[in-house]
Amino acid sequence: MFKVKIYINLKEGVADPQGATIKHALDSIGYQKIGKVKTGKYLQLELDMHDKNKAREQIEDMCQKILVNPVIENYEYQIEEIK
Amino acid sequence: MFKVKIYINLKEGVADPQGATIKHALDSIGYQKIGKVKTGKYLQLELDMHDKNKAREQIEDMCQKILVNPVIENYEYQIEEIK
């Protein structure tokens, strides 16, 4: 059994209005030192598999086919065995 | 200057319809081994500060005041110095 954490980000250059809004909100309540803010998605899922290489293959397949929009998003993941 | 990655999760027991929808979508296209799916937010921001302790204080303050809803969400963060 694996626990998988997937981090999905907008690619460099893709407009991120949610990030801009958060930056503006932080600035406006007095946090002065904020640079760029980027928003993304964070998924955690459990995979009931035993072979780590197969698990990696399946994760990449799921990301490329359904979880991530490869035109505008990048992804990274961490995989951790749980008992 | 610090680069901060903030991971915001729904607390245990809070309904996560988006996670359920993703699980259902993965099941329905043939990925059989998927357990629980949880969704969250992932923020990356730059902090133009030099003292790591002060940066941590500010991050926690921002999370508690504006970025996170403490009734239903948990957060973790990583902070990394950049040149």
mmCIF file of C-alpha atoms in Angstrom:
data_model
loop_
_atom_site.group_PDB
_atom_site.id
_atom_site.type_symbol
_atom_site.label_atom_id
_atom_site.label_comp_id
_atom_site.label_asym_id
_atom_site.label_seq_id
_atom_site.Cartn_x
_atom_site.Cartn_y
_atom_site.Cartn_z
ATOM 1 C CA MET A 1 0.000 0.000 0.000
ATOM 2 C CA PHE A 2 1.369 3.392 -0.930
ATOM 3 C CA LYS A 3 0.479 6.902 0.028
ATOM 4 C CA VAL A 4 1.009 9.295 -2.847
ATOM 5 C CA LYS A 5 1.221 13.066 -2.672
ATOM 6 C CA ILE A 6 0.828 14.855 -5.981
ATOM 7 C CA TYR A 7 1.630 18.542 -6.374
ATOM 8 C CA ILE A 8 0.177 20.215 -9.433
ATOM 9 C CA ASN A 9 1.403 23.636 -10.466
ATOM 10 C CA LEU A 10 0.670 26.067 -13.202
ATOM 11 C CA LYS A 11 3.510 26.259 -15.708
ATOM 12 C CA GLU A 12 5.707 29.335 -15.820
ATOM 13 C CA GLY A 13 3.984 32.041 -17.838
ATOM 14 C CA VAL A 14 0.430 30.799 -17.339
ATOM 15 C CA ALA A 15 -1.777 33.483 -15.781
ATOM 16 C CA ASP A 16 -2.592 32.776 -12.131
ATOM 17 C CA PRO A 17 -5.364 35.175 -11.096
ATOM 18 C CA GLN A 18 -5.989 33.299 -7.842
ATOM 19 C CA GLY A 19 -2.335 33.759 -6.880
ATOM 20 C CA ALA A 20 -2.522 37.458 -7.789
ATOM 21 C CA THR A 21 -5.635 37.835 -5.621
ATOM 22 C CA ILE A 22 -3.940 36.168 -2.661
ATOM 23 C CA LYS A 23 -0.895 38.410 -3.059
ATOM 24 C CA HIS A 24 -3.125 41.457 -3.178
ATOM 25 C CA ALA A 25 -5.031 40.322 -0.071
ATOM 26 C CA LEU A 26 -1.784 39.742 1.833
ATOM 27 C CA ASP A 27 -0.379 43.126 0.763
ATOM 28 C CA SER A 28 -3.580 44.902 1.691
ATOM 29 C CA ILE A 29 -3.650 43.605 5.248
ATOM 30 C CA GLY A 30 -0.093 44.714 5.810
ATOM 31 C CA TYR A 31 2.264 41.893 4.813
ATOM 32 C CA GLN A 32 4.813 43.918 2.863
ATOM 33 C CA LYS A 33 7.475 41.399 1.956
ATOM 34 C CA ILE A 34 5.506 39.136 -0.330
ATOM 35 C CA GLY A 35 6.913 38.348 -3.760
ATOM 36 C CA LYS A 36 5.239 36.202 -6.354
ATOM 37 C CA VAL A 37 2.404 33.926 -5.174
ATOM 38 C CA LYS A 38 1.584 30.797 -7.156
ATOM 39 C CA THR A 39 -1.362 28.540 -6.486
ATOM 40 C CA GLY A 40 -1.626 24.878 -7.211
ATOM 41 C CA LYS A 41 -3.387 21.685 -6.264
ATOM 42 C CA TYR A 42 -2.324 19.078 -3.805
ATOM 43 C CA LEU A 43 -3.764 15.571 -4.004
ATOM 44 C CA GLN A 44 -3.197 12.737 -1.589
ATOM 45 C CA LEU A 45 -4.251 9.284 -2.547
ATOM 46 C CA GLU A 46 -3.803 5.720 -1.458
ATOM 47 C CA LEU A 47 -2.757 3.050 -3.907
ATOM 48 C CA ASP A 48 -3.382 -0.528 -2.914
ATOM 49 C CA MET A 49 -0.382 -1.930 -4.778
ATOM 50 C CA HIS A 50 2.828 -3.617 -3.689
ATOM 51 C CA ASP A 51 5.323 -2.967 -6.468
ATOM 52 C CA LYS A 52 6.728 0.539 -6.258
ATOM 53 C CA ASN A 53 7.744 0.669 -9.916
ATOM 54 C CA LYS A 54 4.261 -0.328 -11.047
ATOM 55 C CA ALA A 55 2.807 2.210 -8.649
ATOM 56 C CA ARG A 56 4.999 4.930 -10.184
ATOM 57 C CA GLU A 57 3.934 3.904 -13.672
ATOM 58 C CA GLN A 58 0.282 4.071 -12.704
ATOM 59 C CA ILE A 59 0.683 7.459 -11.020
ATOM 60 C CA GLU A 60 2.354 8.952 -14.080
ATOM 61 C CA ASP A 61 -0.307 7.474 -16.294
ATOM 62 C CA MET A 62 -3.111 8.888 -14.126
ATOM 63 C CA CYS A 63 -1.445 12.291 -14.005
ATOM 64 C CA GLN A 64 -0.965 12.440 -17.748
ATOM 65 C CA LYS A 65 -4.421 11.146 -18.593
ATOM 66 C CA ILE A 66 -6.712 12.700 -16.049
ATOM 67 C CA LEU A 67 -5.265 14.595 -13.100
ATOM 68 C CA VAL A 68 -3.066 17.123 -14.849
ATOM 69 C CA ASN A 69 -3.649 19.362 -17.829
ATOM 70 C CA PRO A 70 -0.261 19.107 -19.552
ATOM 71 C CA VAL A 71 -0.860 22.246 -21.604
ATOM 72 C CA ILE A 72 -0.794 24.520 -18.574
ATOM 73 C CA GLU A 73 0.265 22.395 -15.609
ATOM 74 C CA ASN A 74 3.328 20.608 -14.259
ATOM 75 C CA TYR A 75 3.288 17.933 -11.604
ATOM 76 C CA GLU A 76 5.570 16.302 -9.083
ATOM 77 C CA TYR A 77 4.807 13.494 -6.714
ATOM 78 C CA GLN A 78 6.110 11.688 -3.667
ATOM 79 C CA ILE A 79 5.362 8.084 -2.960
ATOM 80 C CA GLU A 80 5.674 6.492 0.449
ATOM 81 C CA GLU A 81 5.022 2.942 1.547
ATOM 82 C CA ILE A 82 2.510 2.505 4.362
ATOM 83 C CA LYS A 83 1.617 -0.645 6.265
ATOM 84 C CA MET B 1 14.789 35.766 0.412
ATOM 85 C CA PHE B 2 12.802 32.646 1.097
ATOM 86 C CA LYS B 3 10.714 30.394 -1.032
ATOM 87 C CA VAL B 4 7.788 29.003 0.934
ATOM 88 C CA LYS B 5 5.626 26.046 -0.004
ATOM 89 C CA ILE B 6 2.358 25.790 1.892
ATOM 90 C CA TYR B 7 0.209 22.653 1.764
ATOM 91 C CA ILE B 8 -3.386 23.092 2.882
ATOM 92 C CA ASN B 9 -5.511 20.037 3.569
ATOM 93 C CA LEU B 10 -9.034 19.376 4.675
ATOM 94 C CA LYS B 11 -9.149 18.077 8.231
ATOM 95 C CA GLU B 12 -10.021 14.437 8.843
ATOM 96 C CA GLY B 13 -13.799 14.026 8.744
ATOM 97 C CA VAL B 14 -14.531 17.070 6.578
ATOM 98 C CA ALA B 15 -16.444 16.100 3.442
ATOM 99 C CA ASP B 16 -14.297 16.242 0.311
ATOM 100 C CA PRO B 17 -16.636 15.967 -2.686
ATOM 101 C CA GLN B 18 -13.876 16.958 -5.112
ATOM 102 C CA GLY B 19 -11.737 14.063 -3.833
ATOM 103 C CA ALA B 20 -14.680 11.683 -4.160
ATOM 104 C CA THR B 21 -15.261 12.845 -7.735
ATOM 105 C CA ILE B 22 -11.616 12.293 -8.645
ATOM 106 C CA LYS B 23 -11.691 8.820 -7.101
ATOM 107 C CA HIS B 24 -14.838 8.015 -9.045
ATOM 108 C CA ALA B 25 -13.290 9.280 -12.286
ATOM 109 C CA LEU B 26 -10.154 7.184 -11.740
ATOM 110 C CA ASP B 27 -12.216 4.084 -10.915
ATOM 111 C CA SER B 28 -14.428 4.572 -13.927
ATOM 112 C CA ILE B 29 -11.568 4.714 -16.406
ATOM 113 C CA GLY B 30 -10.123 1.502 -15.035
ATOM 114 C CA TYR B 31 -7.708 2.325 -12.225
ATOM 115 C CA GLN B 32 -8.826 -0.282 -9.698
ATOM 116 C CA LYS B 33 -6.395 0.101 -6.842
ATOM 117 C CA ILE B 34 -7.285 3.578 -5.674
ATOM 118 C CA GLY B 35 -8.080 4.101 -2.002
ATOM 119 C CA LYS B 36 -9.096 7.379 -0.441
ATOM 120 C CA VAL B 37 -8.410 10.543 -2.461
ATOM 121 C CA LYS B 38 -8.015 13.850 -0.658
ATOM 122 C CA THR B 39 -7.712 17.213 -2.325
ATOM 123 C CA GLY B 40 -5.953 20.256 -1.027
ATOM 124 C CA LYS B 41 -4.296 23.476 -2.009
ATOM 125 C CA TYR B 42 -0.678 24.144 -2.672
ATOM 126 C CA LEU B 43 0.707 27.673 -2.490
ATOM 127 C CA GLN B 44 4.198 28.814 -3.349
ATOM 128 C CA LEU B 45 5.276 32.265 -2.365
ATOM 129 C CA GLU B 46 8.399 34.324 -2.077
ATOM 130 C CA LEU B 47 9.174 36.226 1.078
ATOM 131 C CA ASP B 48 11.698 39.019 0.826
ATOM 132 C CA MET B 49 13.033 38.608 4.369
ATOM 133 C CA HIS B 50 16.386 37.556 5.794
ATOM 134 C CA ASP B 51 15.644 36.185 9.255
ATOM 135 C CA LYS B 52 14.263 32.662 9.050
ATOM 136 C CA ASN B 53 12.569 32.824 12.455
ATOM 137 C CA LYS B 54 10.757 36.024 11.540
ATOM 138 C CA ALA B 55 9.803 34.502 8.212
ATOM 139 C CA ARG B 56 8.325 31.484 10.011
ATOM 140 C CA GLU B 57 6.384 33.769 12.335
ATOM 141 C CA GLN B 58 4.972 35.700 9.417
ATOM 142 C CA ILE B 59 4.029 32.546 7.517
ATOM 143 C CA GLU B 60 2.153 31.127 10.497
ATOM 144 C CA ASP B 61 0.434 34.420 11.037
ATOM 145 C CA MET B 62 -0.631 34.628 7.376
ATOM 146 C CA CYS B 63 -1.863 31.054 7.416
ATOM 147 C CA GLN B 64 -3.890 31.552 10.558
ATOM 148 C CA LYS B 65 -5.329 34.894 9.512
ATOM 149 C CA ILE B 66 -5.993 34.585 5.825
ATOM 150 C CA LEU B 67 -4.745 31.554 3.916
ATOM 151 C CA VAL B 68 -6.242 28.725 5.938
ATOM 152 C CA ASN B 69 -9.707 28.167 7.368
ATOM 153 C CA PRO B 70 -8.805 26.649 10.742
ATOM 154 C CA VAL B 71 -12.291 25.213 11.226
ATOM 155 C CA ILE B 72 -11.918 22.771 8.356
ATOM 156 C CA GLU B 73 -8.307 22.931 7.192
ATOM 157 C CA ASN B 74 -4.820 21.978 8.365
ATOM 158 C CA TYR B 75 -1.617 23.326 6.939
ATOM 159 C CA GLU B 76 2.046 22.480 6.740
ATOM 160 C CA TYR B 77 4.825 24.443 5.121
ATOM 161 C CA GLN B 78 8.405 24.214 3.951
ATOM 162 C CA ILE B 79 10.713 27.163 3.849
ATOM 163 C CA GLU B 80 13.853 27.305 1.780
ATOM 164 C CA GLU B 81 16.413 30.074 1.420
ATOM 165 C CA ILE B 82 17.064 31.284 -2.123
ATOM 166 C CA LYS B 83 19.705 33.700 -3.359
#
